[in-house]
Amino acid sequence: MIKKMVIPLLLGAFLTGSCQQKKKKTLAANQGSQELSYELIVPDLHIPWGFQFLPGNSILYTEKEGKLVHFINGKKTDIKGLPEIYVRGQGGLLDLQLHPNYAQNGWLYFTYASPAGDKKGGHTALMRARIKNNQLVDKQLLYKAQPNSTDGRHFGSRIEFDDQGYVYFSIGERGNRDVNPQDITRDGGKIYRLKDDGTIPDDNPFSNQSNAKKAIYTYGHRNPQGMKRNPVTQDIWIHEHGPMGGDEINIIKPGKNYGWPKASFGKNYNGSQLTPYTTLPDIEPPIHYWDPSIAPSGMVFITSDKYGNWKGNLLVGSLKFQYLALCFLDGNSVVKEKKLLEGIGRVRSLEQGPDGYIYAGIEGLGIIKLQR
């Protein structure tokens, strides 16, 4: 079921002692909703695109400008040895994900805008590596989209593993909406699936199709910047930016077309009609969309008991309106939303920590811990 949500203006509501600069702030609740507080765990960050919790009560995070940083005991240490990164517009060092067996094999996966290739500019790449003595070692380029472009838009990108060890990652359509997303012989506007070593699974939906990019799992996407595995169904959920209106939440199904730009709930930025269709017979419809656009980035399912009746629901960050959207779920439907921490800043990334608390990467602020 597709449910349009026009959100009313209301405010809803492990690492300890590691940062002497951390702050606690309470945002007064409005219209009967409960009080929330947050604790600033990692201060003074610019664009914390992705972060992960490492063994030993520490955090590894990316800064879009091209920094990979280990934060432990209140200290930030740059990890050296990153590949060359193309920093332009929305491109730079992007998402970060640990292998499900990270404690045993040490593999770290990250996406970034890479200038590798003959053409000027860059395109999204997926790499894995290990960390030794604050240095990336054993680097392996698993996928590099082609061709490069100097356009600064729509690199994606998020990374997620399923329960069988396959790795999924998103690449935006790079601003080339009329060519890339609907063409499976081209990169961009796709969700990709690989084995953890970068090889392509034999049962990928287009693995036997001539000229197709064999790593493609789904197509017809605009710019997905949220991806998480549903802990109940094990499905991969994504959200993606629409144009003016039409940000979407989708559930990824092999080989499906998600419509961009043939079908959309959004309009062109000048207000004109983009397409007369919100869905078509050969299009997988979104389970939820936003109008107006919230510019979603980062998402996390709440699986701990730290937040009471919020357990089992979904949090999505808003870049445009600078809040957290708490999406109440009924199966695969979003039935209600609540705004949290309105005005906190552009919410770029979200994770649930090993302590059960939700952490958020806020542009211009840092990584915060949410407490209810």
mmCIF file of C-alpha atoms in Angstrom:
data_model
loop_
_atom_site.group_PDB
_atom_site.id
_atom_site.type_symbol
_atom_site.label_atom_id
_atom_site.label_comp_id
_atom_site.label_asym_id
_atom_site.label_seq_id
_atom_site.Cartn_x
_atom_site.Cartn_y
_atom_site.Cartn_z
ATOM 1 C CA MET A 1 0.000 0.000 0.000
ATOM 2 C CA ILE A 2 1.304 3.459 -0.930
ATOM 3 C CA LYS A 3 0.635 6.098 1.679
ATOM 4 C CA LYS A 4 1.354 9.773 1.117
ATOM 5 C CA MET A 5 2.581 11.510 4.250
ATOM 6 C CA VAL A 6 2.399 15.312 4.529
ATOM 7 C CA ILE A 7 4.002 15.730 7.943
ATOM 8 C CA PRO A 8 2.548 18.197 10.495
ATOM 9 C CA LEU A 9 4.908 20.524 12.293
ATOM 10 C CA LEU A 10 5.414 18.894 15.681
ATOM 11 C CA LEU A 11 8.393 17.860 17.711
ATOM 12 C CA GLY A 12 8.591 14.315 18.935
ATOM 13 C CA ALA A 13 10.693 12.991 20.901
ATOM 14 C CA PHE A 14 28.196 2.251 25.090
ATOM 15 C CA LEU A 15 30.242 4.981 24.640
ATOM 16 C CA THR A 16 30.587 6.533 28.076
ATOM 17 C CA GLY A 17 33.221 8.901 29.362
ATOM 18 C CA SER A 18 35.103 8.774 26.074
ATOM 19 C CA CYS A 19 34.873 12.433 25.151
ATOM 20 C CA GLN A 20 35.418 15.325 27.520
ATOM 21 C CA GLN A 21 33.741 17.681 25.048
ATOM 22 C CA LYS A 22 30.474 15.775 24.873
ATOM 23 C CA LYS A 23 27.318 17.711 25.642
ATOM 24 C CA LYS A 24 23.820 16.789 26.675
ATOM 25 C CA LYS A 25 20.869 18.748 25.385
ATOM 26 C CA THR A 26 17.167 18.341 25.988
ATOM 27 C CA LEU A 27 14.717 19.496 23.335
ATOM 28 C CA ALA A 28 11.414 20.452 24.895
ATOM 29 C CA ALA A 29 8.615 18.276 23.590
ATOM 30 C CA ASN A 30 5.628 19.833 21.857
ATOM 31 C CA GLN A 31 1.961 18.880 21.679
ATOM 32 C CA GLY A 32 2.170 16.146 24.309
ATOM 33 C CA SER A 33 5.040 14.159 22.808
ATOM 34 C CA GLN A 34 7.791 12.920 25.098
ATOM 35 C CA GLU A 35 11.066 14.597 25.876
ATOM 36 C CA LEU A 36 14.191 13.552 24.008
ATOM 37 C CA SER A 37 17.777 14.278 24.821
ATOM 38 C CA TYR A 38 20.963 13.680 22.937
ATOM 39 C CA GLU A 39 24.585 13.364 23.882
ATOM 40 C CA LEU A 40 27.334 14.608 21.595
ATOM 41 C CA ILE A 41 29.752 11.708 21.317
ATOM 42 C CA VAL A 42 32.039 12.721 18.427
ATOM 43 C CA PRO A 43 32.206 16.511 18.078
ATOM 44 C CA ASP A 44 33.108 18.906 15.294
ATOM 45 C CA LEU A 45 32.299 16.919 12.165
ATOM 46 C CA HIS A 46 31.541 18.397 8.765
ATOM 47 C CA ILE A 47 29.663 15.772 6.702
ATOM 48 C CA PRO A 48 29.786 12.413 8.535
ATOM 49 C CA TRP A 49 28.458 10.317 5.647
ATOM 50 C CA GLY A 50 28.809 6.947 7.340
ATOM 51 C CA PHE A 51 30.013 5.426 10.600
ATOM 52 C CA GLN A 52 30.377 2.012 12.219
ATOM 53 C CA PHE A 53 31.133 0.695 15.701
ATOM 54 C CA LEU A 54 34.353 -1.261 16.067
ATOM 55 C CA PRO A 55 35.236 -3.778 18.764
ATOM 56 C CA GLY A 56 36.599 -2.048 21.828
ATOM 57 C CA ASN A 57 34.054 0.768 22.174
ATOM 58 C CA SER A 58 35.233 2.927 19.286
ATOM 59 C CA ILE A 59 33.751 4.460 16.156
ATOM 60 C CA LEU A 60 35.062 4.534 12.606
ATOM 61 C CA TYR A 61 33.556 7.248 10.421
ATOM 62 C CA THR A 62 33.911 8.878 7.022
ATOM 63 C CA GLU A 63 34.009 12.563 6.198
ATOM 64 C CA LYS A 64 32.823 13.308 2.653
ATOM 65 C CA GLU A 65 35.834 15.515 2.033
ATOM 66 C CA GLY A 66 37.966 12.363 1.977
ATOM 67 C CA LYS A 67 38.853 11.371 5.538
ATOM 68 C CA LEU A 68 38.480 8.047 7.305
ATOM 69 C CA VAL A 69 38.780 8.568 11.068
ATOM 70 C CA HIS A 70 38.994 6.266 14.095
ATOM 71 C CA PHE A 71 37.525 7.771 17.274
ATOM 72 C CA ILE A 72 38.500 6.103 20.543
ATOM 73 C CA ASN A 73 38.847 7.460 24.082
ATOM 74 C CA GLY A 74 38.046 10.978 22.932
ATOM 75 C CA LYS A 75 40.789 11.034 20.289
ATOM 76 C CA LYS A 76 40.467 11.203 16.500
ATOM 77 C CA THR A 77 43.056 9.374 14.413
ATOM 78 C CA ASP A 78 43.127 9.598 10.622
ATOM 79 C CA ILE A 79 43.371 6.265 8.830
ATOM 80 C CA LYS A 80 45.876 6.582 6.008
ATOM 81 C CA GLY A 81 46.054 4.841 2.658
ATOM 82 C CA LEU A 82 42.710 5.770 1.127
ATOM 83 C CA PRO A 83 42.462 5.504 -2.659
ATOM 84 C CA GLU A 84 42.314 8.679 -4.738
ATOM 85 C CA ILE A 85 38.915 10.284 -4.153
ATOM 86 C CA TYR A 86 37.040 12.596 -6.512
ATOM 87 C CA VAL A 87 35.531 15.298 -4.294
ATOM 88 C CA ARG A 88 32.953 17.290 -6.219
ATOM 89 C CA GLY A 89 29.396 18.291 -5.359
ATOM 90 C CA GLN A 90 27.778 15.276 -3.710
ATOM 91 C CA GLY A 91 30.796 13.086 -4.429
ATOM 92 C CA GLY A 92 33.583 12.174 -2.053
ATOM 93 C CA LEU A 93 34.152 9.490 0.573
ATOM 94 C CA LEU A 94 30.723 8.030 1.200
ATOM 95 C CA ASP A 95 29.382 5.050 3.124
ATOM 96 C CA LEU A 96 31.062 2.537 5.400
ATOM 97 C CA GLN A 97 30.066 -1.015 6.358
ATOM 98 C CA LEU A 98 31.716 -3.863 8.241
ATOM 99 C CA HIS A 99 31.687 -7.429 6.977
ATOM 100 C CA PRO A 100 29.250 -9.540 9.040
ATOM 101 C CA ASN A 101 32.287 -11.533 10.244
ATOM 102 C CA TYR A 102 34.450 -8.464 10.788
ATOM 103 C CA ALA A 103 35.692 -9.712 14.158
ATOM 104 C CA GLN A 104 37.222 -12.715 12.379
ATOM 105 C CA ASN A 105 38.293 -11.351 8.984
ATOM 106 C CA GLY A 106 38.693 -7.578 9.514
ATOM 107 C CA TRP A 107 37.133 -6.589 6.175
ATOM 108 C CA LEU A 108 35.867 -3.028 5.920
ATOM 109 C CA TYR A 109 33.775 -1.945 2.887
ATOM 110 C CA PHE A 110 33.383 1.637 1.710
ATOM 111 C CA THR A 111 32.013 3.540 -1.279
ATOM 112 C CA TYR A 112 33.561 6.653 -2.735
ATOM 113 C CA ALA A 113 33.674 8.778 -5.863
ATOM 114 C CA SER A 114 36.625 7.476 -7.838
ATOM 115 C CA PRO A 115 38.422 9.254 -10.695
ATOM 116 C CA ALA A 116 39.877 5.962 -11.988
ATOM 117 C CA GLY A 117 39.353 5.489 -15.719
ATOM 118 C CA ASP A 118 40.016 7.334 -18.944
ATOM 119 C CA LYS A 119 37.285 9.959 -18.866
ATOM 120 C CA LYS A 120 37.490 13.107 -16.727
ATOM 121 C CA GLY A 121 35.486 13.300 -13.522
ATOM 122 C CA GLY A 122 34.503 10.363 -11.370
ATOM 123 C CA HIS A 123 31.950 7.693 -10.571
ATOM 124 C CA THR A 124 31.023 5.616 -7.534
ATOM 125 C CA ALA A 125 33.258 2.697 -6.539
ATOM 126 C CA LEU A 126 33.140 0.006 -3.863
ATOM 127 C CA MET A 127 36.358 -1.065 -2.159
ATOM 128 C CA ARG A 128 37.230 -3.328 0.746
ATOM 129 C CA ALA A 129 40.327 -3.195 2.928
ATOM 130 C CA ARG A 130 41.644 -3.989 6.378
ATOM 131 C CA ILE A 131 43.126 -1.626 8.953
ATOM 132 C CA LYS A 132 46.579 -2.208 10.385
ATOM 133 C CA ASN A 133 48.505 0.372 12.394
ATOM 134 C CA ASN A 134 46.088 3.119 11.330
ATOM 135 C CA GLN A 135 46.675 2.296 7.684
ATOM 136 C CA LEU A 136 44.461 0.663 5.076
ATOM 137 C CA VAL A 137 46.018 -2.570 3.837
ATOM 138 C CA ASP A 138 44.918 -5.418 1.546
ATOM 139 C CA LYS A 139 42.888 -2.959 -0.541
ATOM 140 C CA GLN A 140 40.658 -4.554 -3.181
ATOM 141 C CA LEU A 141 38.574 -2.564 -5.664
ATOM 142 C CA LEU A 142 35.370 -4.597 -5.960
ATOM 143 C CA TYR A 143 33.399 -2.408 -8.368
ATOM 144 C CA LYS A 144 33.951 0.817 -10.288
ATOM 145 C CA ALA A 145 31.066 2.363 -12.215
ATOM 146 C CA GLN A 146 31.687 3.753 -15.687
ATOM 147 C CA PRO A 147 31.896 6.114 -17.471
ATOM 148 C CA ASN A 148 33.198 8.964 -15.352
ATOM 149 C CA SER A 149 31.319 12.242 -15.337
ATOM 150 C CA THR A 150 32.190 15.735 -14.118
ATOM 151 C CA ASP A 151 28.591 16.220 -12.959
ATOM 152 C CA GLY A 152 28.550 16.645 -9.179
ATOM 153 C CA ARG A 153 25.152 15.013 -8.617
ATOM 154 C CA HIS A 154 23.775 11.683 -7.457
ATOM 155 C CA PHE A 155 26.620 9.359 -6.539
ATOM 156 C CA GLY A 156 24.438 7.510 -3.966
ATOM 157 C CA SER A 157 25.621 5.677 -1.877
ATOM 158 C CA ARG A 158 24.917 3.161 0.869
ATOM 159 C CA ILE A 159 26.143 -0.371 1.597
ATOM 160 C CA GLU A 160 24.371 -3.281 3.299
ATOM 161 C CA PHE A 161 24.810 -7.037 3.734
ATOM 162 C CA ASP A 162 22.005 -9.580 3.665
ATOM 163 C CA ASP A 163 21.762 -12.634 5.899
ATOM 164 C CA GLN A 164 23.610 -14.770 3.331
ATOM 165 C CA GLY A 165 26.694 -12.566 3.153
ATOM 166 C CA TYR A 166 25.967 -10.825 -0.153
ATOM 167 C CA VAL A 167 26.868 -7.145 -0.254
ATOM 168 C CA TYR A 168 24.492 -4.566 -1.771
ATOM 169 C CA PHE A 169 25.371 -0.986 -2.643
ATOM 170 C CA SER A 170 23.639 1.893 -4.379
ATOM 171 C CA ILE A 171 24.779 4.266 -7.096
ATOM 172 C CA GLY A 172 22.740 7.306 -8.115
ATOM 173 C CA GLU A 173 21.998 8.125 -11.744
ATOM 174 C CA ARG A 174 24.650 10.880 -11.765
ATOM 175 C CA GLY A 175 22.182 13.510 -12.997
ATOM 176 C CA ASN A 176 21.716 11.674 -16.303
ATOM 177 C CA ARG A 177 18.102 10.762 -15.650
ATOM 178 C CA ASP A 178 17.000 10.138 -19.240
ATOM 179 C CA VAL A 179 19.791 7.637 -19.993
ATOM 180 C CA ASN A 180 21.240 5.803 -17.020
ATOM 181 C CA PRO A 181 18.498 4.546 -14.669
ATOM 182 C CA GLN A 182 16.418 2.623 -17.220
ATOM 183 C CA ASP A 183 19.361 1.133 -19.146
ATOM 184 C CA ILE A 184 20.807 -2.044 -17.625
ATOM 185 C CA THR A 185 23.819 -1.846 -19.944
ATOM 186 C CA ARG A 186 24.899 1.321 -18.109
ATOM 187 C CA ASP A 187 25.896 2.088 -14.552
ATOM 188 C CA GLY A 188 23.994 4.588 -12.426
ATOM 189 C CA GLY A 189 20.525 4.594 -10.916
ATOM 190 C CA LYS A 190 20.969 1.006 -9.704
ATOM 191 C CA ILE A 191 21.276 -1.241 -6.682
ATOM 192 C CA TYR A 192 24.104 -3.772 -7.124
ATOM 193 C CA ARG A 193 24.706 -7.158 -5.485
ATOM 194 C CA LEU A 194 28.062 -8.904 -5.193
ATOM 195 C CA LYS A 195 29.587 -11.738 -3.236
ATOM 196 C CA ASP A 196 31.728 -10.451 -0.398
ATOM 197 C CA ASP A 197 34.895 -10.911 -2.493
ATOM 198 C CA GLY A 198 33.487 -8.810 -5.333
ATOM 199 C CA THR A 199 32.575 -11.632 -7.686
ATOM 200 C CA ILE A 200 29.136 -11.565 -9.268
ATOM 201 C CA PRO A 201 26.572 -14.144 -8.094
ATOM 202 C CA ASP A 202 25.417 -16.530 -10.797
ATOM 203 C CA ASP A 203 21.792 -15.913 -9.863
ATOM 204 C CA ASN A 204 21.900 -12.126 -10.227
ATOM 205 C CA PRO A 205 18.837 -11.213 -12.336
ATOM 206 C CA PHE A 206 20.778 -9.987 -15.393
ATOM 207 C CA SER A 207 23.784 -12.308 -15.188
ATOM 208 C CA ASN A 208 22.797 -14.121 -18.396
ATOM 209 C CA GLN A 209 21.615 -11.087 -20.356
ATOM 210 C CA SER A 210 23.863 -9.926 -23.176
ATOM 211 C CA ASN A 211 25.596 -6.571 -22.612
ATOM 212 C CA ALA A 212 23.959 -6.036 -19.222
ATOM 213 C CA LYS A 213 25.976 -4.934 -16.199
ATOM 214 C CA LYS A 214 25.914 -8.286 -14.420
ATOM 215 C CA ALA A 215 26.209 -6.809 -10.926
ATOM 216 C CA ILE A 216 22.873 -4.962 -11.222
ATOM 217 C CA TYR A 217 20.182 -6.214 -8.854
ATOM 218 C CA THR A 218 17.501 -3.528 -9.395
ATOM 219 C CA TYR A 219 17.234 -0.465 -11.616
ATOM 220 C CA GLY A 220 15.188 2.687 -12.179
ATOM 221 C CA HIS A 221 16.506 4.523 -9.102
ATOM 222 C CA ARG A 222 17.332 8.207 -8.743
ATOM 223 C CA ASN A 223 19.701 8.678 -5.807
ATOM 224 C CA PRO A 224 19.456 6.131 -2.962
ATOM 225 C CA GLN A 225 21.095 7.350 0.252
ATOM 226 C CA GLY A 226 19.482 4.957 2.721
ATOM 227 C CA MET A 227 19.767 1.152 2.861
ATOM 228 C CA LYS A 228 19.101 -1.294 5.685
ATOM 229 C CA ARG A 229 18.108 -4.948 6.075
ATOM 230 C CA ASN A 230 14.723 -5.381 7.710
ATOM 231 C CA PRO A 231 15.442 -7.474 10.839
ATOM 232 C CA VAL A 232 12.027 -9.194 10.678
ATOM 233 C CA THR A 233 11.630 -10.027 6.969
ATOM 234 C CA GLN A 234 15.360 -9.893 6.060
ATOM 235 C CA ASP A 235 14.425 -7.821 2.971
ATOM 236 C CA ILE A 236 16.684 -4.965 1.904
ATOM 237 C CA TRP A 237 14.927 -1.608 2.269
ATOM 238 C CA ILE A 238 16.154 1.575 0.626
ATOM 239 C CA HIS A 239 15.060 5.156 0.405
ATOM 240 C CA GLU A 240 15.948 7.554 -2.335
ATOM 241 C CA HIS A 241 15.705 11.202 -3.238
ATOM 242 C CA GLY A 242 12.948 12.262 -5.569
ATOM 243 C CA PRO A 243 12.971 15.579 -7.425
ATOM 244 C CA MET A 244 10.496 18.166 -6.071
ATOM 245 C CA GLY A 245 8.388 15.713 -4.085
ATOM 246 C CA GLY A 246 8.510 11.976 -4.516
ATOM 247 C CA ASP A 247 11.211 10.831 -2.089
ATOM 248 C CA GLU A 248 10.541 7.094 -1.754
ATOM 249 C CA ILE A 249 10.975 4.051 0.451
ATOM 250 C CA ASN A 250 11.321 0.862 -1.578
ATOM 251 C CA ILE A 251 11.810 -2.819 -0.831
ATOM 252 C CA ILE A 252 14.382 -4.339 -3.167
ATOM 253 C CA LYS A 253 13.286 -7.306 -5.285
ATOM 254 C CA PRO A 254 15.598 -8.922 -7.844
ATOM 255 C CA GLY A 255 15.330 -7.591 -11.376
ATOM 256 C CA LYS A 256 12.597 -5.067 -10.614
ATOM 257 C CA ASN A 257 12.289 -1.622 -12.178
ATOM 258 C CA TYR A 258 11.612 1.149 -9.640
ATOM 259 C CA GLY A 259 10.457 3.629 -12.225
ATOM 260 C CA TRP A 260 12.740 6.632 -12.373
ATOM 261 C CA PRO A 261 12.065 8.755 -14.400
ATOM 262 C CA LYS A 262 9.133 6.987 -16.114
ATOM 263 C CA ALA A 263 6.988 7.115 -12.981
ATOM 264 C CA SER A 264 7.310 9.441 -9.992
ATOM 265 C CA PHE A 265 5.276 11.276 -7.375
ATOM 266 C CA GLY A 266 7.512 14.311 -7.870
ATOM 267 C CA LYS A 267 7.692 17.238 -10.264
ATOM 268 C CA ASN A 268 10.484 19.052 -12.056
ATOM 269 C CA TYR A 269 12.204 21.683 -9.936
ATOM 270 C CA ASN A 270 10.494 24.441 -11.944
ATOM 271 C CA GLY A 271 7.117 23.000 -10.955
ATOM 272 C CA SER A 272 6.303 21.513 -14.344
ATOM 273 C CA GLN A 273 5.114 17.962 -14.821
ATOM 274 C CA LEU A 274 7.892 15.387 -14.881
ATOM 275 C CA THR A 275 5.715 12.450 -15.908
ATOM 276 C CA PRO A 276 1.954 11.867 -15.937
ATOM 277 C CA TYR A 277 2.489 8.512 -14.225
ATOM 278 C CA THR A 278 2.942 7.748 -10.559
ATOM 279 C CA THR A 279 3.140 4.054 -11.383
ATOM 280 C CA LEU A 280 2.979 1.780 -14.431
ATOM 281 C CA PRO A 281 2.300 -1.941 -14.923
ATOM 282 C CA ASP A 282 6.000 -2.808 -15.208
ATOM 283 C CA ILE A 283 7.062 -0.574 -12.303
ATOM 284 C CA GLU A 284 7.546 -1.605 -8.667
ATOM 285 C CA PRO A 285 5.671 1.062 -6.645
ATOM 286 C CA PRO A 286 7.160 2.571 -3.485
ATOM 287 C CA ILE A 287 5.720 1.481 -0.153
ATOM 288 C CA HIS A 288 5.879 5.099 1.001
ATOM 289 C CA TYR A 289 6.685 8.538 -0.375
ATOM 290 C CA TRP A 290 7.107 12.078 0.900
ATOM 291 C CA ASP A 291 5.585 15.245 -0.523
ATOM 292 C CA PRO A 292 7.155 17.698 0.046
ATOM 293 C CA SER A 293 10.546 16.062 -0.225
ATOM 294 C CA ILE A 294 12.457 15.721 3.033
ATOM 295 C CA ALA A 295 15.765 14.839 1.279
ATOM 296 C CA PRO A 296 16.283 11.538 3.142
ATOM 297 C CA SER A 297 19.708 10.280 4.154
ATOM 298 C CA GLY A 298 20.518 7.410 6.482
ATOM 299 C CA MET A 299 18.023 4.969 7.958
ATOM 300 C CA VAL A 300 17.862 2.443 10.786
ATOM 301 C CA PHE A 301 15.386 -0.051 12.182
ATOM 302 C CA ILE A 302 14.935 0.241 15.958
ATOM 303 C CA THR A 303 15.416 -3.255 17.391
ATOM 304 C CA SER A 304 16.389 -2.515 20.995
ATOM 305 C CA ASP A 305 14.221 -1.868 24.064
ATOM 306 C CA LYS A 306 15.812 1.524 24.756
ATOM 307 C CA TYR A 307 12.986 3.476 23.110
ATOM 308 C CA GLY A 308 9.870 1.787 24.445
ATOM 309 C CA ASN A 309 7.081 1.446 21.896
ATOM 310 C CA TRP A 310 9.320 2.747 19.118
ATOM 311 C CA LYS A 311 10.866 -0.720 18.894
ATOM 312 C CA GLY A 312 10.169 -2.344 15.533
ATOM 313 C CA ASN A 313 9.849 0.951 13.688
ATOM 314 C CA LEU A 314 12.069 2.912 11.314
ATOM 315 C CA LEU A 315 14.086 6.124 11.635
ATOM 316 C CA VAL A 316 14.997 8.197 8.566
ATOM 317 C CA GLY A 317 17.142 11.325 8.532
ATOM 318 C CA SER A 318 16.073 14.519 6.782
ATOM 319 C CA LEU A 319 18.677 16.749 5.201
ATOM 320 C CA LYS A 320 16.265 19.393 3.974
ATOM 321 C CA PHE A 321 14.181 19.895 7.120
ATOM 322 C CA GLN A 322 16.859 18.832 9.616
ATOM 323 C CA TYR A 323 15.038 16.299 11.753
ATOM 324 C CA LEU A 324 14.575 12.586 12.309
ATOM 325 C CA ALA A 325 11.438 11.014 10.838
ATOM 326 C CA LEU A 326 10.119 8.232 13.066
ATOM 327 C CA CYS A 327 8.122 6.005 10.712
ATOM 328 C CA PHE A 328 5.674 3.699 12.469
ATOM 329 C CA LEU A 329 5.327 0.433 10.588
ATOM 330 C CA ASP A 330 2.509 -2.050 10.109
ATOM 331 C CA GLY A 331 4.214 -4.844 8.195
ATOM 332 C CA ASN A 332 5.567 -3.198 5.058
ATOM 333 C CA SER A 333 3.443 -0.059 5.383
ATOM 334 C CA VAL A 334 4.308 3.269 6.984
ATOM 335 C CA VAL A 335 1.119 4.172 8.852
ATOM 336 C CA LYS A 336 2.212 7.257 10.802
ATOM 337 C CA GLU A 337 5.159 9.603 11.189
ATOM 338 C CA LYS A 338 6.535 11.748 13.961
ATOM 339 C CA LYS A 339 9.239 14.399 13.756
ATOM 340 C CA LEU A 340 12.068 14.094 16.257
ATOM 341 C CA LEU A 341 14.761 16.637 17.136
ATOM 342 C CA GLU A 342 13.484 19.198 14.683
ATOM 343 C CA GLY A 343 16.190 21.729 13.847
ATOM 344 C CA ILE A 344 19.043 19.492 15.024
ATOM 345 C CA GLY A 345 20.842 19.921 11.684
ATOM 346 C CA ARG A 346 21.133 17.983 8.432
ATOM 347 C CA VAL A 347 20.867 14.335 9.446
ATOM 348 C CA ARG A 348 23.299 12.434 7.246
ATOM 349 C CA SER A 349 23.738 8.966 8.822
ATOM 350 C CA LEU A 350 22.057 6.668 11.346
ATOM 351 C CA GLU A 351 23.124 3.492 13.147
ATOM 352 C CA GLN A 352 22.074 1.492 16.185
ATOM 353 C CA GLY A 353 25.020 0.962 18.495
ATOM 354 C CA PRO A 354 26.008 -2.242 20.274
ATOM 355 C CA ASP A 355 24.523 -0.688 23.423
ATOM 356 C CA GLY A 356 21.094 -0.525 21.797
ATOM 357 C CA TYR A 357 21.043 3.264 21.490
ATOM 358 C CA ILE A 358 20.543 5.072 18.190
ATOM 359 C CA TYR A 359 23.386 7.277 16.971
ATOM 360 C CA ALA A 360 23.071 9.952 14.286
ATOM 361 C CA GLY A 361 25.676 11.759 12.207
ATOM 362 C CA ILE A 362 24.666 15.437 12.000
ATOM 363 C CA GLU A 363 26.358 17.755 9.530
ATOM 364 C CA GLY A 364 28.250 20.548 11.246
ATOM 365 C CA LEU A 365 27.725 18.994 14.670
ATOM 366 C CA GLY A 366 29.001 15.433 14.983
ATOM 367 C CA ILE A 367 27.771 12.004 15.998
ATOM 368 C CA ILE A 368 25.108 12.114 18.692
ATOM 369 C CA LYS A 369 23.510 9.483 20.910
ATOM 370 C CA LEU A 370 19.715 9.629 21.236
ATOM 371 C CA GLN A 371 18.202 9.139 24.663
ATOM 372 C CA ARG A 372 14.521 8.998 25.521
#
